[in-house]
mmCIF file of C-alpha atoms in Angstrom:
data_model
loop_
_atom_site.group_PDB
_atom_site.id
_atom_site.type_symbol
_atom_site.label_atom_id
_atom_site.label_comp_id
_atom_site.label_asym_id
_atom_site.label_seq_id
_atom_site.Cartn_x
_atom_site.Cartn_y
_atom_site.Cartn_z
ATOM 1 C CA UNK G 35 134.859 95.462 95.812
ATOM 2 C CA UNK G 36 134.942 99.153 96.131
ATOM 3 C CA UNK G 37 134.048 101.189 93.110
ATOM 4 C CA UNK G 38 137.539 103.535 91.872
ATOM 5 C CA UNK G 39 138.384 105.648 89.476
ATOM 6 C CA UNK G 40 138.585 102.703 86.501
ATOM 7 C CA UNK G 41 135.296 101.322 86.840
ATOM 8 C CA UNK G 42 132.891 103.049 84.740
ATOM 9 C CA UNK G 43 129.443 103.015 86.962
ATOM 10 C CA UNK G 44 126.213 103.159 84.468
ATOM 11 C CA UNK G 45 123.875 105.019 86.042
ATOM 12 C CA UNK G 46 125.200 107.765 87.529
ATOM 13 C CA UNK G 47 124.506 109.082 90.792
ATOM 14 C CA UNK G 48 123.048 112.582 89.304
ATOM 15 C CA UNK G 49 120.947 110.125 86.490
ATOM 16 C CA UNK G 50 119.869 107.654 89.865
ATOM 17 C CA UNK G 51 118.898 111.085 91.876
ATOM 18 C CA UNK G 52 116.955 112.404 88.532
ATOM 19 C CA UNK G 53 114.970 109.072 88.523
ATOM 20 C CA UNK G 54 114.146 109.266 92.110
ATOM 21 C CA UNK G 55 112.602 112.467 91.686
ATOM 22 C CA UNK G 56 110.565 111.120 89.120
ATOM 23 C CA UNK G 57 109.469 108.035 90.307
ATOM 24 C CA UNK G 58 108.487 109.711 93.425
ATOM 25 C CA UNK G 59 104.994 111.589 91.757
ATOM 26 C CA UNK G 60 104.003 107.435 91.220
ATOM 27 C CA UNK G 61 105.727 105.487 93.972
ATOM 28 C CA UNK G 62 105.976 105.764 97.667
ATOM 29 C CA UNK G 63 109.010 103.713 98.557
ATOM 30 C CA UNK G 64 108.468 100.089 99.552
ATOM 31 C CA UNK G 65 108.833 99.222 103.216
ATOM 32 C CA UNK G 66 112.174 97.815 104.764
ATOM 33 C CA UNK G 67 111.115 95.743 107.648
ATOM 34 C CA UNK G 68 112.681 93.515 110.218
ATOM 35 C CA UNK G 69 112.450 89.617 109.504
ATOM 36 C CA UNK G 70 112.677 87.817 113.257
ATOM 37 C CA UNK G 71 112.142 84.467 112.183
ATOM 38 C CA UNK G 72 115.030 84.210 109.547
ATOM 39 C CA UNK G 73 117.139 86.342 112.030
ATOM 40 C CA UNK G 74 116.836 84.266 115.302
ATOM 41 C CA UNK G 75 117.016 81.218 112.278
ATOM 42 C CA UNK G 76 120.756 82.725 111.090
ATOM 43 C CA UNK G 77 122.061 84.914 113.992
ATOM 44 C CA UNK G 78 121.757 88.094 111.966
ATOM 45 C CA UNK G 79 120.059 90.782 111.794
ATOM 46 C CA UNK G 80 118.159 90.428 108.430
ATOM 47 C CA UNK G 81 115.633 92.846 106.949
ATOM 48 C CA UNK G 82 113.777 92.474 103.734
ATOM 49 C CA UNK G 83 112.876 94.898 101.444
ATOM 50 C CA UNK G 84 109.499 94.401 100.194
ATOM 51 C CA UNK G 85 109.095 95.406 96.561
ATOM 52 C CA UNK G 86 105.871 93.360 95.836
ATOM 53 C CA UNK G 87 104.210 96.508 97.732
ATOM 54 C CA UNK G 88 104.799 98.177 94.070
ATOM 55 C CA UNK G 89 101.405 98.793 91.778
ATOM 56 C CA UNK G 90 101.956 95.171 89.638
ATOM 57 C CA UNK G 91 103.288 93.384 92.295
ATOM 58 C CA UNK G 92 106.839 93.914 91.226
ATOM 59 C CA UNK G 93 110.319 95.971 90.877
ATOM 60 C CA UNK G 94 109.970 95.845 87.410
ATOM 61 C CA UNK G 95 107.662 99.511 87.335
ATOM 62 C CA UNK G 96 110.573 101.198 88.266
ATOM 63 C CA UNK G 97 112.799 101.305 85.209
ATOM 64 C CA UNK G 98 109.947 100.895 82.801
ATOM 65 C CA UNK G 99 108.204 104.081 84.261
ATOM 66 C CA UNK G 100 111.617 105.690 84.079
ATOM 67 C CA UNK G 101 113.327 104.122 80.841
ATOM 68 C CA UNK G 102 109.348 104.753 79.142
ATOM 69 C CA UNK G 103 109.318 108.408 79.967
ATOM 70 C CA UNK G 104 112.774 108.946 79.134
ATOM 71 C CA UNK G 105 112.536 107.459 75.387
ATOM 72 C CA UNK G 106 108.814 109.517 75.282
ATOM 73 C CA UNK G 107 110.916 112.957 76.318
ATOM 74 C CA UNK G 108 112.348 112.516 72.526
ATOM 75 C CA UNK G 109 108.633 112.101 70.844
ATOM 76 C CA UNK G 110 107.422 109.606 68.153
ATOM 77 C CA UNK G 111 106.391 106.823 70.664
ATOM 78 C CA UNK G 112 103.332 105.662 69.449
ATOM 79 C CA UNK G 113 103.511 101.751 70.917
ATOM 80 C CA UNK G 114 105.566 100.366 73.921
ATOM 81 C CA UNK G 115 106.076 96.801 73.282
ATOM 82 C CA UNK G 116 107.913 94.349 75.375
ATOM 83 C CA UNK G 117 109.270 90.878 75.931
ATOM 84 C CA UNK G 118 108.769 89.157 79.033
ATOM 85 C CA UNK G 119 108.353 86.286 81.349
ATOM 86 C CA UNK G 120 105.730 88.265 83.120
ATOM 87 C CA UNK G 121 106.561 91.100 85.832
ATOM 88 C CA UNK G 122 108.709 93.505 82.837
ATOM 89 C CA UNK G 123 105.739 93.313 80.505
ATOM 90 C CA UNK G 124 103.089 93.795 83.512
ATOM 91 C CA UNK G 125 105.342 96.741 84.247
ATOM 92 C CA UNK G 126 105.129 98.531 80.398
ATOM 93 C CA UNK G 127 101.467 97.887 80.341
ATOM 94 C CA UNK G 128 101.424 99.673 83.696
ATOM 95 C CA UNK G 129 103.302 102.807 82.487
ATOM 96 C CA UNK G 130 101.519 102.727 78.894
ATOM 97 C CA UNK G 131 98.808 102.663 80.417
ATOM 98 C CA UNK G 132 99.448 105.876 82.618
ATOM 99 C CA UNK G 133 100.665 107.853 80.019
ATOM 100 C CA UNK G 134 98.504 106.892 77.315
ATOM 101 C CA UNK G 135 99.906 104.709 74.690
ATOM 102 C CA UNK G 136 99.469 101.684 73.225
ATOM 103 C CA UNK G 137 101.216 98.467 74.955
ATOM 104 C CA UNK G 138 102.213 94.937 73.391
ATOM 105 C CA UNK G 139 103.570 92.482 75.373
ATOM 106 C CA UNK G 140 105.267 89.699 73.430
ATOM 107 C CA UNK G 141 105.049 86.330 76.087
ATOM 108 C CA UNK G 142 106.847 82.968 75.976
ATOM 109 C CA UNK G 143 103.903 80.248 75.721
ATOM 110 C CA UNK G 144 102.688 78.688 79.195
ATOM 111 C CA UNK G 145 103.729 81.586 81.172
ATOM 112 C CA UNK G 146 102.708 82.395 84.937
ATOM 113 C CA UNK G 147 98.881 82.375 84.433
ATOM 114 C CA UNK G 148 98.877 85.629 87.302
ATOM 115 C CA UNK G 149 101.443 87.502 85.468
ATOM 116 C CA UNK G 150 99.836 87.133 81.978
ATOM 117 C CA UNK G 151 96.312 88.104 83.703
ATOM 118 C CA UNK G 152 97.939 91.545 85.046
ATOM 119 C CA UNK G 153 98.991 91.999 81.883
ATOM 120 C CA UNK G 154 95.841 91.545 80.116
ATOM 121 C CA UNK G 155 93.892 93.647 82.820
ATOM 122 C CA UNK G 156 96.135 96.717 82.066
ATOM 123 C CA UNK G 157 94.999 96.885 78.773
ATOM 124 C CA UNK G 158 97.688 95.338 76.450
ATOM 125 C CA UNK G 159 97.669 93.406 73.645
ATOM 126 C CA UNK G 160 99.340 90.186 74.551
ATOM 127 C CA UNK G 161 100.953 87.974 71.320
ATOM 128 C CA UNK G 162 102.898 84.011 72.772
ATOM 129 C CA UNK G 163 105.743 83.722 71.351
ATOM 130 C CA UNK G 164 105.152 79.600 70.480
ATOM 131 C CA UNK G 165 107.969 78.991 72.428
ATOM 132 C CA UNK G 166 108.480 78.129 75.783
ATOM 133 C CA UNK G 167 111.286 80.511 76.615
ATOM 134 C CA UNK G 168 111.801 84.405 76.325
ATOM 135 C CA UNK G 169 114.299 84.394 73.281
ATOM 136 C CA UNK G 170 111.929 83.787 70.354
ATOM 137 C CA UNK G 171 109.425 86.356 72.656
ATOM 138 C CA UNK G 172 112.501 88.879 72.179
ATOM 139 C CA UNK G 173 113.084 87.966 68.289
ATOM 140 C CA UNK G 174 109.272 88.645 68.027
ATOM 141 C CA UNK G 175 108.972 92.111 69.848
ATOM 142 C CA UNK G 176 112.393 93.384 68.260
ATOM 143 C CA UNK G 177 110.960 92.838 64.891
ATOM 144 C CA UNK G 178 107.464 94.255 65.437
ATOM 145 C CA UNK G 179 109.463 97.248 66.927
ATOM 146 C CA UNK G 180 110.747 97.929 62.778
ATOM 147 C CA UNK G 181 107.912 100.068 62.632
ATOM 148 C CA UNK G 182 107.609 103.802 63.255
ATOM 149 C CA UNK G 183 106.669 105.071 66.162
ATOM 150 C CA UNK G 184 106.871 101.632 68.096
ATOM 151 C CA UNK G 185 109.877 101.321 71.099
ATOM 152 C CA UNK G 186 110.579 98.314 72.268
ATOM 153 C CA UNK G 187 111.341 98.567 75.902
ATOM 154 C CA UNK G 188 113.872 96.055 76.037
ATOM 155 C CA UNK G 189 115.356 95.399 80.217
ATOM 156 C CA UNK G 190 118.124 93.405 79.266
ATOM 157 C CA UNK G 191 119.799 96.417 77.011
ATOM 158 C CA UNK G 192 118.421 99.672 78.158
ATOM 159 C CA UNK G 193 120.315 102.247 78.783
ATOM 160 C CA UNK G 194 118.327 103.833 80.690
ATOM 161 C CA UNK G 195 116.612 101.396 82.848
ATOM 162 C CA UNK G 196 118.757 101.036 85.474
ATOM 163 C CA UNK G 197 118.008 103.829 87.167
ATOM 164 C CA UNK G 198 115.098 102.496 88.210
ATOM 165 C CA UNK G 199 115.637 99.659 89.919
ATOM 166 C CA UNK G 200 118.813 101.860 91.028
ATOM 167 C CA UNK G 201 117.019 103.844 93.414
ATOM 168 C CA UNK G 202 115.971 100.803 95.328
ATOM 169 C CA UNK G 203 119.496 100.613 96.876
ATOM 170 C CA UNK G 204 118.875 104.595 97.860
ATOM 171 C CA UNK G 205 115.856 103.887 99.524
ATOM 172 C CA UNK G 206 117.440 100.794 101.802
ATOM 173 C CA UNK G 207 120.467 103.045 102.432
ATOM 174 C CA UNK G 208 118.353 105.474 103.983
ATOM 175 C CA UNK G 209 115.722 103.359 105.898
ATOM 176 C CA UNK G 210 118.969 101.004 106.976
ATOM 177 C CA UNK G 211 121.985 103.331 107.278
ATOM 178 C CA UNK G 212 124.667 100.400 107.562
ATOM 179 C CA UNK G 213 123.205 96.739 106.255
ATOM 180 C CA UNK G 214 126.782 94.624 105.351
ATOM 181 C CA UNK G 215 125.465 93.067 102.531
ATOM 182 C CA UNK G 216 122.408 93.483 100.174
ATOM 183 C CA UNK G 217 121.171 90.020 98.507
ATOM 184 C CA UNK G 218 119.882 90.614 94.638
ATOM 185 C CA UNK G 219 117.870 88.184 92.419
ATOM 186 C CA UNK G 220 119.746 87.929 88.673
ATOM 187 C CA UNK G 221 117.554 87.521 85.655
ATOM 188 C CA UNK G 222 118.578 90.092 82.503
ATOM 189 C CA UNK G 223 120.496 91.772 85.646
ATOM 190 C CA UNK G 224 119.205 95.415 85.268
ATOM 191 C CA UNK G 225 118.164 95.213 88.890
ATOM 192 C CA UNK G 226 121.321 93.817 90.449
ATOM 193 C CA UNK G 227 123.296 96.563 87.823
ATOM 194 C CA UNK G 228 121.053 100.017 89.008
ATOM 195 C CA UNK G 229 121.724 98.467 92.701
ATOM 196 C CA UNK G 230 125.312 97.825 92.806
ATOM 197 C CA UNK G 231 125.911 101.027 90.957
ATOM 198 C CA UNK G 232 123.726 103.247 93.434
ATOM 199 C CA UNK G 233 125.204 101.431 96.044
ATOM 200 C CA UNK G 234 128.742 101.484 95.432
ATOM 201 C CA UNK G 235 128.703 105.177 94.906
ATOM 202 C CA UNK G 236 126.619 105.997 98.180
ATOM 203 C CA UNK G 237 128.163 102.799 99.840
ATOM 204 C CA UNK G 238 131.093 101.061 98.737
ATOM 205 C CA UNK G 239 131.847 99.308 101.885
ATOM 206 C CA UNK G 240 128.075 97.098 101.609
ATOM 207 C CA UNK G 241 128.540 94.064 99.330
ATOM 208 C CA UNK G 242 126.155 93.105 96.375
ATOM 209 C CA UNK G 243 125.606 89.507 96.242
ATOM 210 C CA UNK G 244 123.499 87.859 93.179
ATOM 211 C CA UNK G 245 121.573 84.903 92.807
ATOM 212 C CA UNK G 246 120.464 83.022 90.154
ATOM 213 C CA UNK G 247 118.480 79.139 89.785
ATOM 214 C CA UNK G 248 120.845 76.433 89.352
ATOM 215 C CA UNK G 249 118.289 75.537 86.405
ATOM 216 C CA UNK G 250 119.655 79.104 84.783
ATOM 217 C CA UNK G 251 122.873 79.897 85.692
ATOM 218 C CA UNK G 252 124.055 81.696 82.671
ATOM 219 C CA UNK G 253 124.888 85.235 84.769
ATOM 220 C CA UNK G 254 126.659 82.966 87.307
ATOM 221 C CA UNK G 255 128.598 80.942 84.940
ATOM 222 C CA UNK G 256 129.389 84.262 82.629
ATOM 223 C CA UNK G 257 130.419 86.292 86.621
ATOM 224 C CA UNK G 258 132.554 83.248 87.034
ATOM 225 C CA UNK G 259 134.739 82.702 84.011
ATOM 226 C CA UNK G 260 134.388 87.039 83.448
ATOM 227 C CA UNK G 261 132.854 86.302 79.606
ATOM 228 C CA UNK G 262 129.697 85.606 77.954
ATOM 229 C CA UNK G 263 128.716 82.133 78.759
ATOM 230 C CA UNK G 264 125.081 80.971 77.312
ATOM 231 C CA UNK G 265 123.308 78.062 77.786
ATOM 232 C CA UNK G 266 121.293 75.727 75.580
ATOM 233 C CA UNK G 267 118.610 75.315 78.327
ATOM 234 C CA UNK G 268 117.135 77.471 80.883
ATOM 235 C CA UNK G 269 114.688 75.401 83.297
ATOM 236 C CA UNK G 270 113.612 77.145 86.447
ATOM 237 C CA UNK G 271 110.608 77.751 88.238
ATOM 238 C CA UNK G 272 111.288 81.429 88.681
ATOM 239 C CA UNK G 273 110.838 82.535 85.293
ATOM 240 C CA UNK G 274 112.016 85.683 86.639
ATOM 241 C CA UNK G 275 115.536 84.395 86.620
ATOM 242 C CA UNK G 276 115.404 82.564 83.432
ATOM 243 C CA UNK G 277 117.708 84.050 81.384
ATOM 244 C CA UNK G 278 120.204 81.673 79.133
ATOM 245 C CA UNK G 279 121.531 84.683 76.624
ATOM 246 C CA UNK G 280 123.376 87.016 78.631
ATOM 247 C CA UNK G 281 124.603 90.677 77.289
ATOM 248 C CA UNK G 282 128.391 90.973 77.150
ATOM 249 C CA UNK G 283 128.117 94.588 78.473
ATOM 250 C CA UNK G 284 125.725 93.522 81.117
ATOM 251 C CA UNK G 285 128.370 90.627 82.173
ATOM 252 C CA UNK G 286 131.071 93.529 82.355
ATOM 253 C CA UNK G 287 129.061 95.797 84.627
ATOM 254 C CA UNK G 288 127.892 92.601 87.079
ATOM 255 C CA UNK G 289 131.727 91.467 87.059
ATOM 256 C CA UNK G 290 132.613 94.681 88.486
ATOM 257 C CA UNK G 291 130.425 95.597 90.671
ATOM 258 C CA UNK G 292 129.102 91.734 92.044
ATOM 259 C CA UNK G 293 131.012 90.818 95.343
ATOM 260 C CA UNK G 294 129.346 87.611 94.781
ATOM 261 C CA UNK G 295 126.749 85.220 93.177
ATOM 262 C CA UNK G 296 125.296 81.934 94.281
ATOM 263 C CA UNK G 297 123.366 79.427 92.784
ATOM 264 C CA UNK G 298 119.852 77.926 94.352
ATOM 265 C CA UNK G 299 117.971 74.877 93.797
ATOM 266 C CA UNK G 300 114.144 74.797 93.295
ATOM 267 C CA UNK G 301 113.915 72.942 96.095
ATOM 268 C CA UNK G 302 115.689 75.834 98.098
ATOM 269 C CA UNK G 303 113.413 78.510 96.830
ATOM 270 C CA UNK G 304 110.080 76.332 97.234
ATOM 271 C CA UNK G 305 111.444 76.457 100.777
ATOM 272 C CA UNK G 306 112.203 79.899 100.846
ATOM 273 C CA UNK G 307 109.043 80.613 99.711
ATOM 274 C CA UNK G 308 107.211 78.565 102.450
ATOM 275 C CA UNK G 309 108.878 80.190 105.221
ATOM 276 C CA UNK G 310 108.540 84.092 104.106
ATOM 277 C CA UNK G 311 104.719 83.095 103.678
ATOM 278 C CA UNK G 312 104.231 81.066 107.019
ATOM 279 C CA UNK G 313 107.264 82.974 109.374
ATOM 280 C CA UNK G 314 107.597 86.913 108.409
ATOM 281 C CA UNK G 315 103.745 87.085 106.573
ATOM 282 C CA UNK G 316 105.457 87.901 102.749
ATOM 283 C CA UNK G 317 104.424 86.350 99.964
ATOM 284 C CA UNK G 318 107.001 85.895 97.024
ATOM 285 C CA UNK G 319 107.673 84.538 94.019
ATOM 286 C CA UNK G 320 110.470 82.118 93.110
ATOM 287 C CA UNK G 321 112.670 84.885 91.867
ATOM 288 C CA UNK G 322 111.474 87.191 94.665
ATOM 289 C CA UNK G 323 112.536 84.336 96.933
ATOM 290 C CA UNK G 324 115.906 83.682 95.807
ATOM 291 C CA UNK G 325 117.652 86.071 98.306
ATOM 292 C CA UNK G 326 115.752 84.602 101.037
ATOM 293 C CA UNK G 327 117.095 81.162 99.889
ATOM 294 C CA UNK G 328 120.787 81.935 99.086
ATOM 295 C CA UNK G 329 120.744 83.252 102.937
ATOM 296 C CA UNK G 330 118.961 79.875 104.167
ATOM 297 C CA UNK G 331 121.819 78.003 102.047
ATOM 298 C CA UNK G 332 124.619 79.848 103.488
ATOM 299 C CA UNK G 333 124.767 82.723 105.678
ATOM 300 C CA UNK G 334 128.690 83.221 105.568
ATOM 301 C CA UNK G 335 129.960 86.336 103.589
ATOM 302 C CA UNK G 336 127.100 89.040 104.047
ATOM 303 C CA UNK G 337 127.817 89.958 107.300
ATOM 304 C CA UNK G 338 125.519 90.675 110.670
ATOM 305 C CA UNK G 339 123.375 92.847 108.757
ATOM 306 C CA UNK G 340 122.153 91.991 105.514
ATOM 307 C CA UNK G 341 119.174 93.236 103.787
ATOM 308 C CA UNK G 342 117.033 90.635 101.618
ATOM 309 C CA UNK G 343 115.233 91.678 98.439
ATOM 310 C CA UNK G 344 111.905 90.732 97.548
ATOM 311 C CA UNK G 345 111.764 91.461 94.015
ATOM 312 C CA UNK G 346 108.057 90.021 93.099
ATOM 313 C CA UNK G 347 105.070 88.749 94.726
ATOM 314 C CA UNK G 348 103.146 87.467 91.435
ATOM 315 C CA UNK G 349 103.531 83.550 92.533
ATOM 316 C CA UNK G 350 100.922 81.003 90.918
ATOM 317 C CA UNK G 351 98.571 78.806 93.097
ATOM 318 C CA UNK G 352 100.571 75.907 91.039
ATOM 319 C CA UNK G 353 104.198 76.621 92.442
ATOM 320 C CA UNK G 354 102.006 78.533 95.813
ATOM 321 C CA UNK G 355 100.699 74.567 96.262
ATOM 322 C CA UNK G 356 104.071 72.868 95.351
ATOM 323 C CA UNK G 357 105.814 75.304 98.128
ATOM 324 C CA UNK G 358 103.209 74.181 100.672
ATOM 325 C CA UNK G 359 103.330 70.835 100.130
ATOM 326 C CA UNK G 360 107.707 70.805 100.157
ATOM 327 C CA UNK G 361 107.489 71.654 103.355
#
């Protein structure tokens, strides 16, 4: 799918250019580097882009360093709060914490114990939701946020997030001047959405291919059918995919700009996982090895030269065990 004149690409390529410039007094860019084993293992030439090298461990500090200081340009910002399965709220403590607000970080209960520590170690103030997914977390933080002077910093619905994550797809453009195909993990989708927008303006010809856990398909089923379609449970180990309530606006960009998303089992990404620890030295997280496992599942349609994301490194010693032990 290459972007024309009718599809209307959020963010821009000036707004994606402006973040870069910003992000850049923070962030080196993350490395792009060969992966031999799952190359020789698929007869490609595969490369992953290594995003846990990112302060927090994550891709997430990219739009909330952006989307924070954008919202802080117009004054009043007090509090940052957030709601999060882990990396997004590690990420808004991160930037409150560099420019000097107050962070709180609204958690489903029984999170990743290593994503809730980060959290805590940044300095915010970290409320459970008393439920186990990140809807009633949401509810939670979008009420507190009633008050003056708080913003919540909401990923799913951010307008100016994606710019963030956007400049991710810059940064593998120039470090790999022709991959075929760039493999995204889905979870609210402002990653995937910055990507395939940068991309598709710098790069139509390279396809954007999302997955999501067959435990939370709701982006897959809603890419699918081309509408909103939720779902009543959302049971994954990569709670950074676990998203059951998708945005309708959100489901219009990814429907444009998608080539194509596939589904993965937790089986798939424990051995995913396994093999980008043992094989190519990278340690991931479910969600951050969901590319690596939609490639292992089926290498057709992304060309000779596709580039592998890996969005987050923040893995517990539970799921780090259950990985070891699949193999």
């Amino acid at each position: 799918m290459s972007a024309g004149a009718s599809v209307q690409i959020q963010p821009s390529l000036s707004t994606i250019r402006e973040a870069r410039k910003f992000l850049a007094k923070y962030f080196a860019p993350t490395r792009l580097i060969p992966a031999p084993f799952l190359s020789q293992r698929t007869g490609k030439n595969v490369h992953l882009k290594l995003e846990t090298e990112l302060p927090t461990g994550s891709f997430k500090v990219r739009g909330a360093f952006y989307a924070l200081a954008e919202r802080m340009k117009k004054g009043g910002v007090r509090e940052v709060v957030a709601s999060s399965t882990g990396n997004h709220g590690a990420a808004v403590a991160y930037a409150a914490k560099e420019f000097g607000i107050a962070a709180k970080i609204f958690l489903p209960v029984n999170c990743n114990p290593v994503k809730r520590g980060r959290i805590a170690a940044l300095g915010a103030a970290i409320v459970e939701s008393g439920a186990g997914d990140a809807v009633s977390a949401s509810e939670l933080a979008a009420e507190y946020a009633k008050q003056p002077g708080v913003f919540f910093l909401n990923d799913a619905t951010d307008v100016d997030l994606p710019a963030g994550p956007a400049t991710i797809a810059c940064e593998i453009l120039e470090q790999l001047p022709k991959p075929t195909a760039i493999i995204v993990p889905m979870g609210d989708t402002a990653l995937i959405r910055g990507m395939a927008a940068a991309a598709k303006q710098i790069a139509p010809q390279v396809k954007i291919i999302g997955v999501q856990a067959e435990g939370a398909p709701a982006y897959y089923l809603s890419w699918k059918e081309g509408k909103v379609v939720d779902t009543e449970t959302c049971d994954t180990i990569a709670d950074g995919l676990a998203t059951r309530t998708p945005e309708a606006a959100n489901v219009r960009e990814v429907k444009k700009l998608v080539g194509d998303v596939v589904l993965v089992s937790e089986e798939e990404m424990l051995r995913a996982i396994e093999m980008l620890l043992v094989e190519e030295h990278v340690v991931a997280e479910p969600a951050g090895a969901a590319s690596t496992a939609a490639l292992l599942k089926s290498s057709d349609g992304c060309g000779n030269c596709p580039v592998l994301l890996v969005s987050g490194a923040n893995i517990s010693r539970e799921v780090l065990k259950m990985a070891l032990e699949n193999a």
